[in-house]
Coordinates of C-alpha atoms in Angstrom, one line a residue:
Chain T
M1 CA 71.3 164.4 149.0
R2 CA 72.6 161.8 146.8
L3 CA 75.6 159.8 149.1
A4 CA 72.2 160.5 151.6
S5 CA 69.5 159.3 148.8
L6 CA 71.9 156.3 148.3
A7 CA 72.6 155.8 152.1
A8 CA 68.8 155.9 152.3
L9 CA 67.9 153.2 149.3
A10 CA 71.1 150.7 151.2
L11 CA 69.1 151.2 154.4
L12 CA 65.6 150.4 153.3
A13 CA 67.6 147.7 151.0
A14 CA 68.4 145.8 154.4
V15 CA 65.6 147.2 156.0
G16 CA 63.2 144.3 153.2
S17 CA 65.4 142.2 154.0
A18 CA 65.5 142.0 157.8
C19 CA 61.8 141.9 157.2
A20 CA 61.5 139.3 155.0
D21 CA 61.1 136.2 157.5
R22 CA 63.1 133.4 156.2
Y23 CA 61.0 131.2 158.7
A24 CA 58.2 131.5 156.7
G25 CA 55.8 128.9 156.3
A26 CA 58.9 125.8 157.0
G27 CA 56.2 124.4 159.3
P28 CA 54.9 122.6 156.9
L29 CA 58.1 121.9 155.3
E30 CA 59.3 120.6 159.3
A31 CA 56.8 118.2 158.8
E32 CA 57.2 116.6 155.2
K33 CA 60.9 116.6 156.5
A34 CA 60.2 114.5 160.1
I35 CA 57.8 111.9 158.0
L36 CA 60.6 111.3 155.0
E37 CA 63.6 111.4 158.1
R38 CA 61.2 108.6 159.4
E39 CA 60.9 106.8 156.2
L40 CA 64.5 106.6 155.1
A41 CA 65.5 105.6 158.7
G42 CA 63.2 102.5 158.2
L43 CA 64.4 102.2 154.1
R44 CA 67.8 102.4 155.2
E45 CA 67.2 99.4 157.9
S46 CA 65.8 97.0 154.7
A47 CA 68.4 98.3 152.7
E48 CA 71.5 96.8 154.8
R49 CA 69.3 93.7 155.1
L50 CA 69.5 93.1 151.3
D51 CA 73.5 94.5 151.4
R52 CA 74.2 91.6 154.1
G53 CA 71.9 89.0 151.4
D54 CA 69.0 89.0 153.6
P55 CA 65.5 88.6 152.4
V56 CA 63.4 92.6 153.9
L57 CA 61.1 90.4 155.5
P58 CA 62.9 87.9 158.6
A59 CA 63.3 84.1 157.1
N60 CA 61.1 81.6 158.6
D61 CA 59.0 83.9 160.6
M62 CA 55.2 85.0 161.0
L63 CA 54.5 87.4 158.5
I64 CA 51.1 90.1 159.8
A65 CA 50.4 92.2 156.6
I66 CA 47.7 95.3 157.6
D67 CA 46.4 97.9 155.2
E68 CA 47.0 101.4 156.1
A69 CA 42.9 101.4 155.9
F70 CA 42.3 99.8 158.7
V71 CA 44.7 101.0 160.5
Q72 CA 43.9 104.6 160.5
R73 CA 40.0 103.3 161.2
L74 CA 42.3 101.8 164.7
V75 CA 43.6 105.1 165.8
A76 CA 40.6 107.3 164.3
A77 CA 38.8 105.1 167.2
R78 CA 41.2 106.5 169.5
L79 CA 39.6 109.4 168.7
P80 CA 39.1 112.0 169.7
I81 CA 42.5 112.7 171.7
D82 CA 44.0 115.0 174.8
V83 CA 46.7 116.3 175.4
T84 CA 46.8 118.9 178.7
S85 CA 50.4 120.5 178.6
G86 CA 50.4 123.7 181.5
P87 CA 47.9 125.8 180.6
Y88 CA 47.1 124.5 177.3
T89 CA 44.7 121.6 175.8
V90 CA 45.8 119.5 171.9
T91 CA 42.6 118.2 171.1
L92 CA 43.4 115.0 168.5
T93 CA 39.9 115.1 166.2
H94 CA 41.3 113.9 162.9
V95 CA 43.8 111.3 161.3
E96 CA 45.3 110.4 157.8
V97 CA 47.9 106.6 157.9
G98 CA 49.8 106.9 155.2
F99 CA 52.7 103.9 154.6
S100 CA 55.2 104.1 152.3
G101 CA 58.8 103.6 154.4
A102 CA 57.4 104.4 158.1
P103 CA 54.7 103.8 160.0
A104 CA 52.6 107.8 159.8
A105 CA 49.6 109.4 160.9
R106 CA 48.9 112.4 160.7
L107 CA 46.1 114.3 162.7
R108 CA 44.7 117.1 163.5
G109 CA 42.9 119.2 166.4
T110 CA 42.6 121.9 167.7
I111 CA 45.2 123.5 170.6
A112 CA 42.7 125.5 173.7
R113 CA 44.1 128.3 175.9
D114 CA 42.9 128.1 179.9
G115 CA 41.4 131.0 180.2
V116 CA 41.5 132.5 176.7
V117 CA 38.5 132.1 175.7
A118 CA 38.4 133.2 171.5
L119 CA 41.2 131.3 170.7
E120 CA 41.0 129.9 167.8
A121 CA 44.5 127.6 166.6
T122 CA 44.7 124.1 165.0
V123 CA 47.7 121.6 165.4
G124 CA 49.3 120.1 163.5
L125 CA 50.8 116.2 164.3
I126 CA 53.0 114.0 162.6
A127 CA 53.2 110.7 164.5
A128 CA 54.3 106.9 163.7
L129 CA 53.7 103.5 165.4
S130 CA 56.4 102.5 166.3
D131 CA 57.5 99.8 170.2
I132 CA 55.3 97.7 168.6
E133 CA 55.3 94.4 171.3
I134 CA 52.9 91.7 172.0
D135 CA 50.3 92.7 175.1
Q136 CA 51.5 89.8 178.0
T137 CA 48.0 90.7 179.3
T138 CA 45.8 90.0 176.5
S139 CA 48.3 88.2 174.3
T140 CA 47.6 91.0 171.4
L141 CA 49.7 93.4 169.1
H142 CA 50.3 96.8 170.4
A143 CA 51.6 100.1 169.7
A144 CA 53.8 103.0 170.7
M145 CA 52.5 106.2 169.5
T146 CA 55.4 108.8 168.9
A147 CA 55.3 112.1 168.1
D148 CA 57.9 113.5 165.2
H149 CA 56.6 116.9 164.7
L150 CA 54.0 119.4 165.6
D151 CA 53.1 122.4 164.2
I152 CA 50.1 125.3 165.6
E153 CA 48.6 125.8 161.6
R154 CA 46.1 128.5 162.2
V155 CA 45.8 131.0 164.8
S156 CA 43.7 133.5 165.5
G157 CA 43.8 135.7 168.2
I158 CA 47.2 135.9 168.6
E159 CA 48.1 138.6 170.8
S160 CA 46.0 136.8 173.8
F161 CA 47.2 133.0 172.6
L162 CA 51.0 134.2 172.8
S163 CA 51.6 135.5 176.5
G164 CA 55.0 136.3 175.3
A165 CA 56.0 133.0 174.0
S166 CA 56.9 132.2 170.6
L167 CA 54.6 129.6 167.8
D168 CA 58.0 127.6 167.9
D169 CA 58.0 127.0 171.6
V170 CA 55.0 126.0 172.1
A171 CA 54.7 124.2 169.5
R172 CA 58.0 122.8 171.4
L173 CA 56.5 122.1 173.9
L174 CA 53.9 120.6 172.9
R175 CA 55.5 117.8 170.6
Q176 CA 57.2 116.4 174.1
S177 CA 53.6 116.7 176.2
V178 CA 51.8 114.6 173.2
D179 CA 55.1 112.5 172.8
E180 CA 54.2 111.3 176.5
Q181 CA 50.8 111.7 176.4
L182 CA 49.2 109.4 173.7
P183 CA 47.5 106.4 173.8
T184 CA 48.1 102.6 172.7
I185 CA 46.8 101.1 169.3
E186 CA 45.6 97.6 169.9
I187 CA 46.3 95.8 166.5
P188 CA 44.2 92.6 167.1
V189 CA 46.1 90.1 165.9
R190 CA 45.8 87.4 169.1
I191 CA 49.9 85.2 170.8
Q192 CA 49.4 81.9 171.4
D193 CA 52.7 81.2 173.2
D194 CA 52.0 77.3 174.1
L195 CA 50.1 74.4 172.7
D196 CA 47.9 72.5 175.5
I197 CA 48.0 69.0 174.6
P198 CA 44.5 67.3 176.9
P199 CA 46.0 63.9 178.4
V200 CA 44.0 60.7 178.3
T201 CA 43.4 59.0 181.0
S202 CA 41.7 55.7 179.9
G203 CA 42.9 52.8 177.8
P204 CA 45.6 50.9 177.5
I205 CA 47.5 54.5 175.7
R206 CA 48.5 56.0 178.4
L207 CA 49.5 60.2 178.3
N208 CA 50.3 63.3 180.8
G209 CA 49.0 66.5 180.2
L210 CA 51.6 68.0 177.7
R211 CA 52.5 72.0 176.8
L212 CA 54.4 72.7 173.8
P213 CA 56.6 75.9 175.2
I214 CA 56.0 78.6 171.9
K215 CA 58.3 82.1 172.7
V216 CA 56.6 84.7 169.7
V217 CA 58.9 88.3 170.0
V218 CA 58.1 91.3 167.0
S219 CA 60.9 90.6 165.7
R220 CA 60.8 93.4 162.4
V221 CA 58.4 96.6 161.2
L222 CA 57.8 97.7 157.9
A223 CA 55.5 100.3 156.2
M224 CA 55.2 99.4 152.5
E225 CA 53.2 99.7 149.9
R226 CA 50.2 101.6 151.8
R227 CA 50.7 98.4 154.5
L228 CA 51.8 97.7 158.1
W229 CA 54.4 94.4 157.9
I230 CA 55.1 92.7 161.6
S231 CA 57.1 89.8 161.2
L232 CA 57.2 86.9 164.9
H233 CA 60.6 85.2 165.4
V234 CA 58.9 81.5 166.9
D235 CA 60.9 80.2 169.3
V236 CA 59.5 76.2 169.6
G237 CA 60.8 74.3 172.9
Q238 CA 60.8 70.8 173.8
L239 CA 57.3 68.8 174.9
G240 CA 57.0 68.2 178.0
R241 CA 54.3 68.4 181.4
A242 CA 52.4 70.2 181.9
T243 CA 52.3 72.7 184.7
P244 CA 49.2 72.9 186.5
Chain C
M1 CA 68.2 170.6 162.8
T2 CA 66.7 170.3 159.6
A3 CA 62.9 168.5 159.5
R4 CA 64.7 166.5 157.1
R5 CA 67.9 165.8 158.4
I6 CA 65.4 164.6 161.7
L7 CA 63.3 162.4 159.7
F8 CA 66.2 161.0 158.0
M9 CA 67.4 160.1 161.5
G10 CA 64.2 158.9 162.7
G11 CA 64.4 156.1 159.2
V12 CA 68.0 155.3 160.8
A13 CA 67.2 154.2 164.0
I14 CA 63.9 152.3 163.3
V15 CA 66.2 150.6 160.0
V16 CA 69.0 149.8 163.8
A17 CA 66.0 147.9 165.7
V18 CA 64.7 146.4 163.0
I19 CA 68.8 145.4 162.4
V20 CA 68.5 143.7 165.7
M21 CA 65.8 142.9 166.0
D22 CA 66.4 140.2 163.9
A23 CA 69.7 139.1 165.0
V24 CA 67.6 138.8 168.3
V25 CA 64.6 136.9 166.3
S26 CA 67.5 134.9 164.4
R27 CA 69.6 134.1 167.4
T28 CA 66.6 132.9 169.6
R29 CA 65.6 130.5 165.8
E30 CA 70.3 129.3 165.9
G31 CA 69.5 125.6 164.9
R32 CA 66.7 125.9 162.7
R33 CA 67.6 125.6 159.1
T34 CA 65.7 128.3 156.8
T35 CA 62.4 128.0 154.7
R36 CA 65.3 127.5 151.4
D37 CA 67.3 125.3 153.5
L38 CA 64.6 123.2 154.8
R39 CA 63.8 122.8 150.5
A40 CA 66.8 121.7 149.7
D41 CA 66.8 119.1 153.0
I42 CA 63.4 118.0 151.1
T43 CA 64.4 117.2 147.2
A44 CA 67.0 115.8 148.5
L45 CA 65.7 113.5 151.5
R46 CA 63.0 112.7 148.6
A47 CA 66.1 111.8 146.1
Q48 CA 67.3 108.8 148.8
R49 CA 64.0 107.2 149.8
D50 CA 62.5 107.2 146.4
R51 CA 66.2 104.6 145.8
L52 CA 65.6 103.3 148.3
Q53 CA 62.0 102.6 147.4
S54 CA 62.9 101.5 144.5
Y55 CA 65.1 98.9 145.7
V56 CA 63.7 97.5 148.8
L57 CA 60.3 97.3 146.8
R58 CA 61.9 95.4 143.9
A59 CA 63.4 92.9 146.6
M60 CA 59.5 92.1 147.8
S61 CA 58.3 91.4 144.3
Q62 CA 60.9 89.0 144.5
D63 CA 60.3 87.1 148.1
P64 CA 58.0 83.5 146.7
R65 CA 56.2 84.1 150.8
L66 CA 54.8 87.2 149.4
N67 CA 52.5 85.6 147.2
G68 CA 49.2 83.6 147.6
L69 CA 48.5 86.9 150.3
P70 CA 45.0 87.4 150.3
D71 CA 42.8 90.0 148.7
R72 CA 42.1 90.9 153.1
E73 CA 42.5 94.4 155.2
L74 CA 44.0 91.6 158.3
R75 CA 46.6 88.4 157.2
V76 CA 48.7 86.7 159.2
G77 CA 51.1 83.4 157.8
M78 CA 52.4 80.8 158.7
P79 CA 55.4 79.7 156.9
T80 CA 55.5 75.6 156.3
T81 CA 58.4 75.4 157.1
L82 CA 57.8 76.7 161.1
A83 CA 54.6 74.3 161.3
S84 CA 56.0 71.4 160.1
S85 CA 59.0 72.1 162.8
M86 CA 55.9 72.8 165.7
I87 CA 54.3 69.4 164.1
A88 CA 57.7 67.8 164.1
A89 CA 58.4 68.9 167.8
V90 CA 54.5 67.2 169.0
V91 CA 54.9 64.1 167.5
T92 CA 58.5 63.2 168.2
G93 CA 58.1 64.4 172.5
L94 CA 55.4 62.7 172.0
P95 CA 56.1 59.1 172.9
E96 CA 58.2 59.6 176.0
H97 CA 55.1 60.5 177.8
V98 CA 53.1 57.8 176.5
T99 CA 52.5 54.9 178.7
L100 CA 51.9 51.7 177.7
Q101 CA 50.8 49.2 179.9
L102 CA 48.0 46.1 179.5
E103 CA 47.0 44.1 182.7
G104 CA 44.6 42.1 183.1
L105 CA 44.5 40.0 179.7
Q106 CA 44.0 36.4 180.4
V107 CA 44.3 33.3 177.6
R108 CA 42.1 30.1 179.3
R109 CA 43.0 26.3 178.9
Q110 CA 39.9 23.2 179.8
G111 CA 40.3 20.4 178.5
D112 CA 40.4 16.3 179.3
V113 CA 42.7 13.8 179.4
R114 CA 43.0 10.5 177.7
R115 CA 44.7 7.3 177.4
V116 CA 42.3 4.1 176.7
V117 CA 39.8 5.9 179.6
T118 CA 39.6 9.8 180.9
L119 CA 42.3 10.2 183.1
G120 CA 40.5 13.5 184.7
E121 CA 40.3 16.6 183.7
Y122 CA 42.7 20.4 183.8
D123 CA 42.8 24.5 183.8
L124 CA 45.0 26.4 182.7
S125 CA 44.7 29.9 182.5
V126 CA 48.0 32.1 182.5
T127 CA 46.5 35.6 182.6
V128 CA 48.4 38.7 182.2
M129 CA 49.9 40.9 185.4
R130 CA 51.5 43.4 183.8
V131 CA 53.1 44.2 180.4
A132 CA 54.6 47.9 180.3
A133 CA 55.9 49.0 177.0
R134 CA 57.8 51.8 175.1
L135 CA 56.9 53.5 172.5
T136 CA 59.3 56.3 170.3
T137 CA 58.7 57.6 167.0
G138 CA 60.8 58.3 164.0
V139 CA 60.8 60.8 161.7
P140 CA 58.3 62.5 161.1
D141 CA 57.3 62.9 156.9
I142 CA 54.8 66.4 156.5
E143 CA 54.3 67.6 152.4
F144 CA 51.8 69.9 152.2
G145 CA 49.5 69.9 149.3
G146 CA 46.1 71.4 148.6
N147 CA 44.1 72.3 152.3
R148 CA 46.7 70.2 154.7
L149 CA 49.5 68.4 155.2
S150 CA 50.2 64.6 155.0
L151 CA 52.5 63.0 158.0
A152 CA 53.8 59.2 157.6
L153 CA 55.6 58.5 161.2
P154 CA 57.5 54.9 162.3
V155 CA 55.9 54.1 165.0
R156 CA 58.1 51.6 167.2
I157 CA 58.1 49.3 170.7
A158 CA 60.8 50.1 171.8
S159 CA 61.2 47.6 174.6
G160 CA 59.3 46.8 177.8
T161 CA 58.4 44.1 180.4
G162 CA 55.4 41.8 181.0
S163 CA 55.2 38.9 183.9
A164 CA 51.7 36.2 183.5
A165 CA 51.2 33.6 185.7
I166 CA 50.6 30.4 184.7
D167 CA 47.9 29.0 186.9
F168 CA 47.9 24.8 186.5
R169 CA 44.5 22.9 187.9
W170 CA 43.9 19.7 187.6
S171 CA 41.3 17.5 188.5
G172 CA 42.2 13.4 188.3
S173 CA 39.8 10.9 186.9
A174 CA 39.6 7.9 189.5
V175 CA 42.4 6.1 188.0
G176 CA 44.3 9.3 186.9
G177 CA 43.8 11.1 190.3
A178 CA 45.0 7.9 192.7
V179 CA 48.7 8.3 190.8
C180 CA 48.9 12.0 189.7
G181 CA 47.2 14.1 193.1
D182 CA 46.7 17.4 192.3
L183 CA 48.9 18.5 189.8
P184 CA 48.7 21.9 190.7
L185 CA 50.8 24.3 189.3
K186 CA 51.9 27.5 189.6
E187 CA 54.3 30.2 188.5
I188 CA 55.1 33.9 187.4
V189 CA 56.8 33.7 183.8
T190 CA 58.7 37.3 183.2
G191 CA 59.6 38.4 180.0
T192 CA 60.7 40.9 177.8
V193 CA 58.3 42.8 174.9
R194 CA 59.4 42.8 171.8
P195 CA 60.4 45.6 169.1
A196 CA 58.1 45.9 166.8
T197 CA 57.9 48.9 163.6
Y198 CA 54.5 50.0 162.6
R199 CA 54.0 53.1 160.6
L200 CA 51.2 55.6 161.2
S201 CA 50.0 57.1 157.9
G202 CA 47.5 60.4 158.7
T203 CA 46.0 64.7 157.9
L204 CA 46.6 67.7 159.2
H205 CA 43.7 69.7 158.0
L206 CA 44.0 72.9 157.7
S207 CA 41.0 75.1 159.0
R208 CA 40.5 78.6 159.9
T209 CA 37.6 80.1 162.4
D210 CA 37.5 83.9 162.9
D211 CA 40.5 83.8 164.7
A212 CA 43.1 80.8 165.0
I213 CA 44.7 79.2 161.8
L214 CA 43.0 75.2 162.9
L215 CA 45.7 72.2 162.0
T216 CA 42.4 68.7 162.6
P217 CA 44.1 65.7 162.4
R218 CA 43.2 62.8 160.7
F219 CA 44.2 59.3 161.2
P220 CA 43.2 56.1 160.5
P221 CA 42.7 53.8 163.3
L222 CA 46.4 52.0 164.3
R223 CA 46.6 48.8 166.3
I224 CA 49.8 47.2 167.0
V225 CA 51.2 43.8 168.2
V226 CA 52.7 43.7 171.5
R227 CA 54.7 40.1 172.1
V228 CA 56.8 38.9 175.2
T229 CA 58.9 36.9 175.1
P230 CA 59.8 34.8 178.3
S231 CA 63.0 35.0 180.0
K232 CA 64.8 32.0 179.8
A233 CA 65.3 31.8 183.4
S234 CA 61.0 31.8 183.6
W235 CA 61.3 29.1 181.3
D236 CA 64.0 27.0 183.2
L237 CA 61.7 27.1 186.0
V238 CA 58.3 26.1 184.4
Q239 CA 60.4 23.6 182.9
K240 CA 61.9 22.0 186.0
T241 CA 58.6 21.6 187.3
L242 CA 57.5 20.2 184.9
D243 CA 60.3 17.6 184.4
A244 CA 59.8 16.5 188.1
A245 CA 56.8 15.2 186.9
G246 CA 57.2 11.0 185.9
G247 CA 55.6 7.4 184.9
L248 CA 51.7 9.0 184.1
C249 CA 51.9 12.8 186.2
G250 CA 54.1 13.1 183.0
F251 CA 52.1 11.7 180.4
V252 CA 49.6 13.6 181.4
L253 CA 51.6 17.1 181.6
D254 CA 52.7 16.3 178.3
R255 CA 49.4 15.8 176.7
V256 CA 48.8 18.7 178.2
D257 CA 51.4 21.0 176.0
I258 CA 51.5 23.6 179.3
R259 CA 54.3 25.9 177.6
G260 CA 53.1 25.6 173.9
A261 CA 49.9 26.9 175.7
L262 CA 51.9 29.7 177.0
E263 CA 53.9 29.5 173.4
E264 CA 51.2 30.3 171.6
F265 CA 49.8 33.4 173.8
L266 CA 52.0 35.0 174.0
A267 CA 53.2 34.6 170.8
T268 CA 50.2 35.7 169.3
G269 CA 50.6 38.7 171.9
F270 CA 47.8 41.6 172.7
T271 CA 46.7 43.4 169.9
V272 CA 46.2 47.6 171.4
R273 CA 44.9 50.7 169.3
L274 CA 46.3 53.7 169.0
P275 CA 43.0 56.1 169.8
T276 CA 44.1 58.1 167.4
E277 CA 40.4 59.6 167.5
R278 CA 41.3 61.2 170.7
F279 CA 44.6 63.3 168.6
Q280 CA 42.6 66.9 168.9
S281 CA 42.4 70.5 166.6
F282 CA 45.8 72.3 167.8
A283 CA 45.6 76.6 166.3
L284 CA 49.0 77.9 165.4
P285 CA 50.2 80.4 167.6
A286 CA 49.0 83.8 165.7
G287 CA 45.4 84.8 164.4
I288 CA 43.0 87.4 164.7
A289 CA 41.6 89.2 168.2
S290 CA 37.9 89.1 168.5
T291 CA 38.0 91.9 170.8
L292 CA 40.1 94.0 170.9
T293 CA 39.9 97.2 174.0
I294 CA 39.1 100.5 173.0
R295 CA 39.1 103.2 175.8
G296 CA 39.2 101.2 178.4
T297 CA 36.1 99.0 177.3
P298 CA 36.7 95.6 175.4
I299 CA 34.7 95.7 171.9
Q300 CA 34.2 92.7 169.8
F301 CA 34.2 93.1 166.3
A302 CA 33.6 91.0 163.5
S303 CA 35.5 88.9 160.7
T304 CA 34.2 89.1 157.6
D305 CA 36.0 87.5 154.1
G306 CA 37.2 84.7 155.9
S307 CA 40.1 83.2 153.1
L308 CA 42.9 80.2 154.1
T309 CA 45.5 79.6 151.0
I310 CA 48.4 78.0 151.8
T311 CA 50.6 77.2 149.0
D312 CA 54.2 76.1 149.2
D313 CA 55.9 78.8 151.6
M314 CA 52.7 80.0 153.4
I315 CA 49.5 79.1 155.2
W316 CA 47.8 82.8 154.9
A317 CA 44.9 83.3 157.2
G318 CA 42.7 86.9 155.8
A319 CA 40.0 88.5 157.0
N320 CA 37.5 92.7 156.9
V321 CA 37.8 93.5 159.8
T322 CA 34.3 96.0 161.0
L323 CA 35.3 98.0 164.2
A324 CA 31.9 98.5 166.0
S325 CA 31.8 102.5 166.7
V326 CA 32.9 103.7 169.9
E327 CA 31.6 106.4 172.1
P328 CA 34.3 109.3 172.5
Q329 CA 34.1 109.5 176.5
R330 CA 34.3 112.9 177.5

């Protein structure tokens, strides 16, 4: 009898242990970890530059400095963002931008599934501005948005929603689709790549139309202290005739 | 089997089922970190981040380029060294593409020659057919101060060629005409442009528009004098013609002093004004755009509270930007 009681207690402990979900609440922690890892990647790059004796922002480059509040307005102007993946549609409706090591943004929205009317679920997306480049068509800067982590945060009607897949699996699949479908963000900085000098065609001093070629590329991006820094490397060429 | 035994066996079955389910779920979550592990990861990552952030922020606070950063949402900064490089590239490269060309300038001298009586009248004209000179510049001195750059550089007439036509006509009186005839002299004199150096000084005034940092040149007029030295061969030819006239005719030509007139004309030179008023403003290669494309629609926006700050290291332009609200497309 005593042996049976002890065995029962042991079994209860095992059950209790098995029932405790070691992954409960992992979603927000994974989101925070994703942000920290991205911040660290940027900070490590800066630290390596300093260790080499180089400044954080390259010397002799043009500098663009943008407050995070303005970037937030730029991203908010693109909302709502709809992303579809199979039967799911994610609609992102809110954004909060935070620059303290990485150009990160938290977006929030809802998720719906085709054919499921009574579903209520919210998603949290950790994204970052990446691949900031000069758009050759508009001569302005633009940034891609990369989805680092997606969390399905609150769900009701779960039995209709899951349909045999776990929340984690759905979130992982959705993150990949969201990453492919996030829009680019245009940054209102205009880049001019050539300087034209008009001709002088009358008088004893004559001048052909001339062009000073100027090549501009993004050399570094840094997010620190609520500000986005973009450095632009400028190569000045030789003055030559302007081709018509 | 007793009821108790049945209950016990049932409980064991449930426990086993839960343990198996847990194992299955754990296997599907392989690779994932548990909540406890994540908290530990986050603590370690935060410590690293705080340490590196402190290192990087300290370095940035010591960067002199960030002094004078405008208190605006959007700022564009250009190093003064880069601005100087651009300006130097323009001013040193410009002369190669400049042509200085004079044509059709003329000087004329008329008079009469007397020896007791009037021997006749002369009409001497020297016409510049063409003078072409090449300009070069030296290394510019550029200094930043306030909201302007001071720019000074040597401008040199480096070389060139010229040609002029001498046309001498003599209208003799009864006495002079009978002795000398018409004495026509038409010769082409060629020569080289005499090198000379001038100094061009002025300022480039910095200003900003809504979307650009502008440099506006302000230079006073610069007048340069182009002087031509006739070639020896040309002089020899003219002199030969003059020497061929002797007697009374030689006297006439001596009194007119064609060579002297030509030398004086060429020594005075030709004054040319550099068209400094035609130097136009130009924009630095980065500025604030006035439109954005949002969901395929170009949106105009306004930049306000514009500022321009020039320090020893940087030219900073800043503005706050107002975005018009954009209707969501559905």
